[in-house]
Amino acid sequence: MKRKQITVNGRVQGVGFRPFVYRLASEHSLTGSVSNNEQGVIIDVQGRSPDIDMFESALATRHPPLAQITELSSTDLDRLNHQEDFVITPSTSGQQHSVLISPDACICSDCAGEIIDPQNRRYLYPFTNCTNCGPRLTITRSIPYDRPMTSMACFEMCPECLNEYNDPMDRRFHAQPNACPVCGPQVWLTSNTGQKLAENNEAMLHAAKMLVQGKIIAAKGLGGFHLVCHARINRAVDNLRRRKHRPGKSLAVMVQDLQTADNIAYLNNVQKKILSGMEHPIVILPVKKPFPLSPLLSPDTDNIGLMLPYTPFHMVLFHHLRTISPQDMLPALVMTSGNFSSEPISLGNREALKRLSSITDLFLFHNRDILVRCDDSVVFAEEHCPVFLRRARGYTPTPVFLARKGPCVLGTGPELKNTICLTKDDQAYVSQHIGDLKNLETYEFFQEIINHFSDVLRVRPKAVIRDFHPDYMSSGYAEKTGLPVYQLQHHFAHIFSVMAENKFQGPCLGVAIDGTGLGLDKTLWGGELLLVDNTDLNMKRLGSFSPIPLPGGEKAIEEPWRIAVSFLRKLDVNRDKYPQGLKMMGQKLEIVHQMLDKNINSPFSSGCGRLFDAVSALLGLTQKIDYEGQAAILLEKIQDRSITEFYDVQSLESDIFLTLDTISLFEQINTDLMRQILPEIISRKFHLGLSHGICKWVMQASEKTGIKTVGLSGGVMQNMTIFQTLAKLLADNGLNVLVHKQLPPNDACVSLGQAVYGQRLLESA
């Protein structure tokens, strides 16, 4: 006989770990106890030595589906106890804890089966859950994850639910959101003025009928409100776009199952696995032709963002939709964030009624409070290399595990696609997508998340790292904290981030290609070749794209034709040889020429995104954008993928600085256009040429420095043509290529780079 104490750290609370341990101990005839505390799960176990060995082995390999073990340690105890059974003891808490907070998890197959079973007491109940599924982050106020610390605290369990909750052999043992129609949250439908129309199942049925009739509904979901309409009805989609002020950007669609998804888009096994996995993100997929849904859903691309129902609420809605829809009407619903463009997703009932009543025809409310806003995650599920566009529900707040421990630091992120990052030992907690910090509502959300993460992690940062740009709201927040504040230039933060994700330590070349970030020379960077050593914080700019003036500054980003003109002026192209689309600008064109001549409000930019904008405008694809990246999206869409030719892009060396000659690249494009080469061919030659040019650029730097590792980061890495082509070319040339696997390559990763830089900075002080 022997006795051991086993401590299990990680995501082990609120995921059914204690009942799992209880069943495992019973299986191996062991006595003792299991409890939660701030350090994780503490197991005191006693029995025959071989049984304890088998118990420990099973503990590490057979844990519950939502659990994630990061550390398992055991200590032999000298004294045996006289306990005759194995018990689960109540949770305790303290000021410090090393427990991972669980993300929200999609509905499990057991709960899904109960919802469609007419004999089950939870038949069509939209808040069904168990320890293997359901809300976590979005209803959690504090740690430990117990019911009083969640928004379910106000719902007193009925006797049947309480029996399940207290039974270690039941899968709802200590399922904190446990509820049923008798004692749990309820749903109701109202007009857009708040007048109640129906309750509970009648509300869900009536909502489905209204969707089939082309109405728009604001539905309260897991992490906020969705704006919902039928994806087959052009009129509904068009109304949603107009009312939401979202004219061109793609809309996500929820479909009932994988079979329906397969009717709409091309799916490989990797994409099917991610679509139906625990996280249930939106997956970007190539559409099938003829496209069976509204063409207004994704006008700028040949892709569509699809997701499957991830809550019982969605399942019930689709159940009713199937029963009332015409046979030829594929059940598919637009599910887009419940907000106006640029605002955070609406969270509370009163807030939604105030903010969304001009967009929606009806509201589908419920009375379970959402404590933390959380949008849907979006991912490209490419073979071997998923790429995040937005990381939120299902993934947050799973930490990025770092190569080493360090002090607690806060990274406040950039202005666009903002996230924040708090570090704790060797874990970096990057928040869900917050959005663009350009208005008070998003800034308040930003502050909410910093406060919430600090509270649930029980940490207080020793320093704050902000972007080099002093006028960002995130920079202003940092300066007001009263803590030591340090700056890190935007593109260096990108490379620190991709190195951190890959636990790479040492010198690394970095390709940071995006739209804009204030450079150390006060110009606008965005096409950068960098050297970063995260062990001694050595940072150097080795090269950039050719800098080009942006006539009108921010206006040039909104109107890409201005950047095309800037390139043409660099090439001394006569105005009468401009493409017709530029000539039609008339007086505006004259003003832009004067701005360039007199250097009025025309800051220089080396941004890769600005190059895409200029090429797109030159080819006549767009002269004015509705959303960030639209010009580049249109340019990638039209390329003729059968073409293998590419433009020759060279790098020019001056004083050891390597400039990628994008002006010469633009000249080749303009020459082809004047020769009336098709835009589809030009686009393909541009994408391939830029990829090959960047590869040669990096190889030149590698030869000079002897560094054989390169990190790829920046929003342009969301262009799948550039990303896949460049990563393969670099690997084929013998380099160790680091890419983002846990965070988006866009600005959402910047806060992680800031935070890990801050850790090293404090350690070296």
CSV table of N, CA and C in Angstrom, one decimal, residues 597-691:
chain,number,residue,atom,x,y,z
A,597,ASP,N,3.6,67.3,-56.1
A,597,ASP,CA,4.6,68.3,-56.5
A,597,ASP,C,5.1,69.1,-55.4
A,598,LYS,N,4.2,69.5,-54.5
A,598,LYS,CA,4.5,70.4,-53.4
A,598,LYS,C,4.8,69.7,-52.0
A,599,ASN,N,4.7,68.4,-52.1
A,599,ASN,CA,4.9,67.6,-50.9
A,599,ASN,C,3.9,68.0,-49.8
A,600,ILE,N,2.6,68.1,-50.1
A,600,ILE,CA,1.6,68.6,-49.2
A,600,ILE,C,0.9,67.3,-48.7
A,601,ASN,N,0.9,67.1,-47.4
A,601,ASN,CA,0.2,65.9,-46.8
A,601,ASN,C,0.4,64.6,-47.6
A,602,SER,N,1.7,64.3,-47.8
A,602,SER,CA,2.0,63.1,-48.6
A,602,SER,C,3.1,62.4,-47.9
A,603,PRO,N,2.8,61.7,-46.8
A,603,PRO,CA,3.8,61.0,-46.0
A,603,PRO,C,4.3,59.8,-46.8
A,604,PHE,N,5.6,59.5,-46.7
A,604,PHE,CA,6.2,58.3,-47.4
A,604,PHE,C,5.8,57.0,-46.7
A,605,SER,N,5.5,56.0,-47.5
A,605,SER,CA,5.1,54.7,-46.9
A,605,SER,C,5.9,53.6,-47.7
A,606,SER,N,6.3,52.6,-47.0
A,606,SER,CA,6.9,51.4,-47.6
A,606,SER,C,5.9,50.2,-47.5
A,607,GLY,N,4.7,50.5,-47.2
A,607,GLY,CA,3.7,49.5,-46.9
A,607,GLY,C,3.4,48.5,-48.1
A,608,CYS,N,3.5,47.3,-47.8
A,608,CYS,CA,3.1,46.2,-48.8
A,608,CYS,C,1.6,46.3,-49.2
A,609,GLY,N,0.8,46.6,-48.2
A,609,GLY,CA,-0.6,46.7,-48.4
A,609,GLY,C,-0.9,47.9,-49.4
A,610,ARG,N,-0.1,48.9,-49.3
A,610,ARG,CA,-0.3,50.1,-50.2
A,610,ARG,C,0.1,49.7,-51.7
A,611,LEU,N,1.1,48.8,-51.8
A,611,LEU,CA,1.4,48.3,-53.1
A,611,LEU,C,0.2,47.6,-53.8
A,612,PHE,N,-0.4,46.7,-53.0
A,612,PHE,CA,-1.6,46.0,-53.4
A,612,PHE,C,-2.7,47.0,-53.8
A,613,ASP,N,-2.9,48.0,-53.0
A,613,ASP,CA,-3.9,49.0,-53.3
A,613,ASP,C,-3.6,49.6,-54.7
A,614,ALA,N,-2.4,50.0,-54.9
A,614,ALA,CA,-2.0,50.7,-56.1
A,614,ALA,C,-2.2,49.8,-57.3
A,615,VAL,N,-1.8,48.6,-57.3
A,615,VAL,CA,-2.0,47.7,-58.4
A,615,VAL,C,-3.4,47.4,-58.7
A,616,SER,N,-4.2,47.2,-57.6
A,616,SER,CA,-5.7,47.0,-57.8
A,616,SER,C,-6.3,48.2,-58.5
A,617,ALA,N,-5.9,49.4,-58.0
A,617,ALA,CA,-6.5,50.6,-58.6
A,617,ALA,C,-6.1,50.8,-60.1
A,618,LEU,N,-4.8,50.5,-60.4
A,618,LEU,CA,-4.3,50.7,-61.7
A,618,LEU,C,-5.0,49.7,-62.7
A,619,LEU,N,-5.4,48.5,-62.2
A,619,LEU,CA,-6.1,47.6,-63.1
A,619,LEU,C,-7.6,47.9,-63.1
A,620,GLY,N,-8.0,48.9,-62.4
A,620,GLY,CA,-9.4,49.3,-62.5
A,620,GLY,C,-10.4,48.5,-61.6
A,621,LEU,N,-9.8,47.8,-60.6
A,621,LEU,CA,-10.7,46.9,-59.8
A,621,LEU,C,-11.4,47.7,-58.8
A,622,THR,N,-10.8,48.7,-58.2
A,622,THR,CA,-11.5,49.6,-57.3
A,622,THR,C,-10.8,50.9,-57.2
A,623,GLN,N,-11.5,52.0,-57.1
A,623,GLN,CA,-10.9,53.3,-56.8
A,623,GLN,C,-11.1,53.8,-55.4
A,624,LYS,N,-12.1,53.2,-54.8
A,624,LYS,CA,-12.4,53.6,-53.4
A,624,LYS,C,-12.9,52.3,-52.6
A,625,ILE,N,-12.3,52.1,-51.4
A,625,ILE,CA,-12.6,50.9,-50.7
A,625,ILE,C,-13.7,51.1,-49.7
A,626,ASP,N,-14.5,50.1,-49.4
A,626,ASP,CA,-15.5,50.1,-48.3
A,626,ASP,C,-15.0,49.5,-47.0
A,627,TYR,N,-13.9,48.7,-47.1
A,627,TYR,CA,-13.4,48.1,-45.9
A,627,TYR,C,-11.9,47.8,-46.1
A,628,GLU,N,-11.2,47.6,-44.9
A,628,GLU,CA,-9.8,47.4,-45.0
A,628,GLU,C,-9.4,46.1,-45.8
A,629,GLY,N,-8.5,46.3,-46.7
A,629,GLY,CA,-8.0,45.1,-47.5
A,629,GLY,C,-8.9,44.8,-48.7
A,630,GLN,N,-9.9,45.5,-49.0
A,630,GLN,CA,-10.8,45.2,-50.1
A,630,GLN,C,-10.1,45.2,-51.4
A,631,ALA,N,-9.2,46.2,-51.7
A,631,ALA,CA,-8.5,46.2,-52.9
A,631,ALA,C,-7.6,45.0,-53.1
A,632,ALA,N,-6.9,44.5,-52.1
A,632,ALA,CA,-6.1,43.3,-52.2
A,632,ALA,C,-6.9,42.1,-52.4
A,633,ILE,N,-8.1,42.0,-51.7
A,633,ILE,CA,-9.0,40.9,-51.9
A,633,ILE,C,-9.5,40.7,-53.3
A,634,LEU,N,-9.8,41.9,-53.9
A,634,LEU,CA,-10.3,41.8,-55.3
A,634,LEU,C,-9.1,41.4,-56.2
A,635,LEU,N,-7.9,41.9,-55.9
A,635,LEU,CA,-6.8,41.6,-56.8
A,635,LEU,C,-6.5,40.1,-56.7
A,636,GLU,N,-6.5,39.5,-55.5
A,636,GLU,CA,-6.3,38.1,-55.4
A,636,GLU,C,-7.3,37.2,-56.1
A,637,LYS,N,-8.6,37.7,-56.0
A,637,LYS,CA,-9.7,36.9,-56.6
A,637,LYS,C,-9.5,36.7,-58.1
A,638,ILE,N,-9.1,37.8,-58.8
A,638,ILE,CA,-9.2,37.7,-60.3
A,638,ILE,C,-8.0,36.9,-60.9
A,639,GLN,N,-7.0,36.6,-60.1
A,639,GLN,CA,-5.8,36.0,-60.8
A,639,GLN,C,-6.1,34.7,-61.5
A,640,ASP,N,-5.4,34.6,-62.6
A,640,ASP,CA,-5.5,33.4,-63.5
A,640,ASP,C,-4.4,32.4,-62.9
A,641,ARG,N,-4.9,31.4,-62.2
A,641,ARG,CA,-4.0,30.5,-61.5
A,641,ARG,C,-3.3,29.5,-62.4
A,642,SER,N,-3.6,29.5,-63.7
A,642,SER,CA,-2.9,28.6,-64.6
A,642,SER,C,-1.6,29.3,-65.1
A,643,ILE,N,-1.4,30.5,-64.8
A,643,ILE,CA,-0.2,31.3,-65.2
A,643,ILE,C,1.0,30.9,-64.3
A,644,THR,N,2.1,30.7,-64.9
A,644,THR,CA,3.3,30.4,-64.1
A,644,THR,C,4.4,31.4,-64.2
A,645,GLU,N,4.2,32.4,-65.2
A,645,GLU,CA,5.2,33.5,-65.4
A,645,GLU,C,5.1,34.4,-64.2
A,646,PHE,N,6.2,35.2,-63.9
A,646,PHE,CA,6.1,36.2,-62.9
A,646,PHE,C,7.1,37.3,-63.2
A,647,TYR,N,6.7,38.4,-62.6
A,647,TYR,CA,7.6,39.6,-62.8
A,647,TYR,C,8.9,39.5,-62.0
A,648,ASP,N,9.9,40.1,-62.5
A,648,ASP,CA,11.2,40.1,-61.9
A,648,ASP,C,11.3,41.2,-60.9
A,649,VAL,N,11.5,40.9,-59.6
A,649,VAL,CA,11.6,41.9,-58.6
A,649,VAL,C,13.0,41.8,-57.9
A,650,GLN,N,13.8,42.9,-58.0
A,650,GLN,CA,15.1,42.9,-57.5
A,650,GLN,C,15.2,43.7,-56.3
A,651,SER,N,16.3,43.5,-55.5
A,651,SER,CA,16.6,44.3,-54.3
A,651,SER,C,17.8,45.1,-54.6
A,652,LEU,N,17.7,46.4,-54.2
A,652,LEU,CA,18.8,47.3,-54.4
A,652,LEU,C,19.6,47.6,-53.1
A,653,GLU,N,20.9,47.5,-53.1
A,653,GLU,CA,21.6,47.6,-51.9
A,653,GLU,C,22.3,49.0,-51.9
A,654,SER,N,22.1,49.7,-50.7
A,654,SER,CA,22.8,51.0,-50.6
A,654,SER,C,23.1,51.2,-49.1
A,655,ASP,N,24.4,51.3,-48.8
A,655,ASP,CA,24.8,51.5,-47.4
A,655,ASP,C,24.3,50.3,-46.5
A,656,ILE,N,24.5,49.1,-47.1
A,656,ILE,CA,24.1,47.8,-46.4
A,656,ILE,C,22.6,47.7,-46.3
A,657,PHE,N,21.8,48.6,-46.7
A,657,PHE,CA,20.3,48.6,-46.6
A,657,PHE,C,19.8,48.0,-47.9
A,658,LEU,N,18.9,47.0,-47.8
A,658,LEU,CA,18.3,46.3,-49.0
A,658,LEU,C,16.9,46.8,-49.3
A,659,THR,N,16.7,47.5,-50.4
A,659,THR,CA,15.4,48.0,-50.8
A,659,THR,C,14.8,47.1,-51.9
A,660,LEU,N,13.6,46.5,-51.6
A,660,LEU,CA,13.0,45.7,-52.6
A,660,LEU,C,12.4,46.7,-53.6
A,661,ASP,N,12.8,46.6,-54.8
A,661,ASP,CA,12.4,47.6,-55.9
A,661,ASP,C,11.0,47.4,-56.4
A,662,THR,N,10.1,47.8,-55.6
A,662,THR,CA,8.6,47.7,-56.0
A,662,THR,C,8.2,48.8,-57.0
A,663,ILE,N,9.0,49.8,-57.2
A,663,ILE,CA,8.8,50.8,-58.3
A,663,ILE,C,9.0,50.1,-59.6
A,664,SER,N,10.1,49.4,-59.8
A,664,SER,CA,10.3,48.6,-61.0
A,664,SER,C,9.2,47.6,-61.2
A,665,LEU,N,8.8,46.9,-60.2
A,665,LEU,CA,7.7,46.0,-60.3
A,665,LEU,C,6.4,46.7,-60.8
A,666,PHE,N,6.1,47.8,-60.3
A,666,PHE,CA,5.0,48.6,-60.8
A,666,PHE,C,5.1,49.0,-62.2
A,667,GLU,N,6.3,49.3,-62.6
A,667,GLU,CA,6.6,49.7,-64.0
A,667,GLU,C,6.3,48.5,-65.0
A,668,GLN,N,6.7,47.3,-64.6
A,668,GLN,CA,6.4,46.1,-65.4
A,668,GLN,C,4.9,45.9,-65.5
A,669,ILE,N,4.2,46.1,-64.4
A,669,ILE,CA,2.7,45.9,-64.4
A,669,ILE,C,2.1,47.0,-65.4
A,670,ASN,N,2.5,48.2,-65.3
A,670,ASN,CA,2.0,49.2,-66.1
A,670,ASN,C,2.3,49.0,-67.6
A,671,THR,N,3.5,48.5,-67.9
A,671,THR,CA,3.8,48.1,-69.3
A,671,THR,C,2.9,47.0,-69.8
A,672,ASP,N,2.7,46.0,-69.0
A,672,ASP,CA,1.8,44.9,-69.4
A,672,ASP,C,0.3,45.5,-69.7
A,673,LEU,N,-0.1,46.4,-68.8
A,673,LEU,CA,-1.4,46.9,-68.9
A,673,LEU,C,-1.5,47.7,-70.2
A,674,MET,N,-0.5,48.5,-70.6
A,674,MET,CA,-0.5,49.3,-71.8
A,674,MET,C,-0.5,48.3,-73.0
A,675,ARG,N,0.1,47.1,-72.9
A,675,ARG,CA,0.1,46.1,-73.9
A,675,ARG,C,-1.2,45.4,-74.0
A,676,GLN,N,-2.1,45.8,-73.1
A,676,GLN,CA,-3.5,45.2,-73.0
A,676,GLN,C,-3.4,43.7,-72.6
A,677,ILE,N,-2.5,43.4,-71.8
A,677,ILE,CA,-2.5,42.1,-71.1
A,677,ILE,C,-3.6,42.0,-70.1
A,678,LEU,N,-4.3,40.9,-70.0
A,678,LEU,CA,-5.5,40.8,-69.2
A,678,LEU,C,-5.2,41.0,-67.7
A,679,PRO,N,-6.0,41.7,-67.0
A,679,PRO,CA,-5.8,41.9,-65.5
A,679,PRO,C,-5.6,40.6,-64.7
A,680,GLU,N,-6.3,39.6,-65.2
A,680,GLU,CA,-6.2,38.3,-64.5
A,680,GLU,C,-4.8,37.7,-64.6
A,681,ILE,N,-4.1,37.9,-65.7
A,681,ILE,CA,-2.7,37.5,-65.9
A,681,ILE,C,-1.8,38.4,-65.1
A,682,ILE,N,-2.0,39.7,-65.2
A,682,ILE,CA,-1.2,40.6,-64.5
A,682,ILE,C,-1.2,40.4,-63.0
A,683,SER,N,-2.4,40.1,-62.5
A,683,SER,CA,-2.5,39.8,-61.0
A,683,SER,C,-1.7,38.6,-60.6
A,684,ARG,N,-1.8,37.5,-61.5
A,684,ARG,CA,-1.1,36.3,-61.1
A,684,ARG,C,0.4,36.6,-61.2
A,685,LYS,N,0.9,37.2,-62.2
A,685,LYS,CA,2.3,37.5,-62.3
A,685,LYS,C,2.8,38.4,-61.2
A,686,PHE,N,1.9,39.3,-60.7
A,686,PHE,CA,2.3,40.2,-59.6
A,686,PHE,C,2.4,39.3,-58.3
A,687,HIS,N,1.4,38.5,-58.0
A,687,HIS,CA,1.5,37.7,-56.8
A,687,HIS,C,2.7,36.8,-56.8
A,688,LEU,N,3.0,36.1,-57.9
A,688,LEU,CA,4.1,35.2,-57.9
A,688,LEU,C,5.4,36.0,-57.9
A,689,GLY,N,5.5,37.1,-58.7
A,689,GLY,CA,6.7,37.9,-58.7
A,689,GLY,C,7.1,38.5,-57.4
A,690,LEU,N,6.1,39.0,-56.7
A,690,LEU,CA,6.3,39.6,-55.3
A,690,LEU,C,6.9,38.5,-54.4
A,691,SER,N,6.3,37.3,-54.4
A,691,SER,CA,6.7,36.2,-53.6
A,691,SER,C,8.2,35.8,-53.9
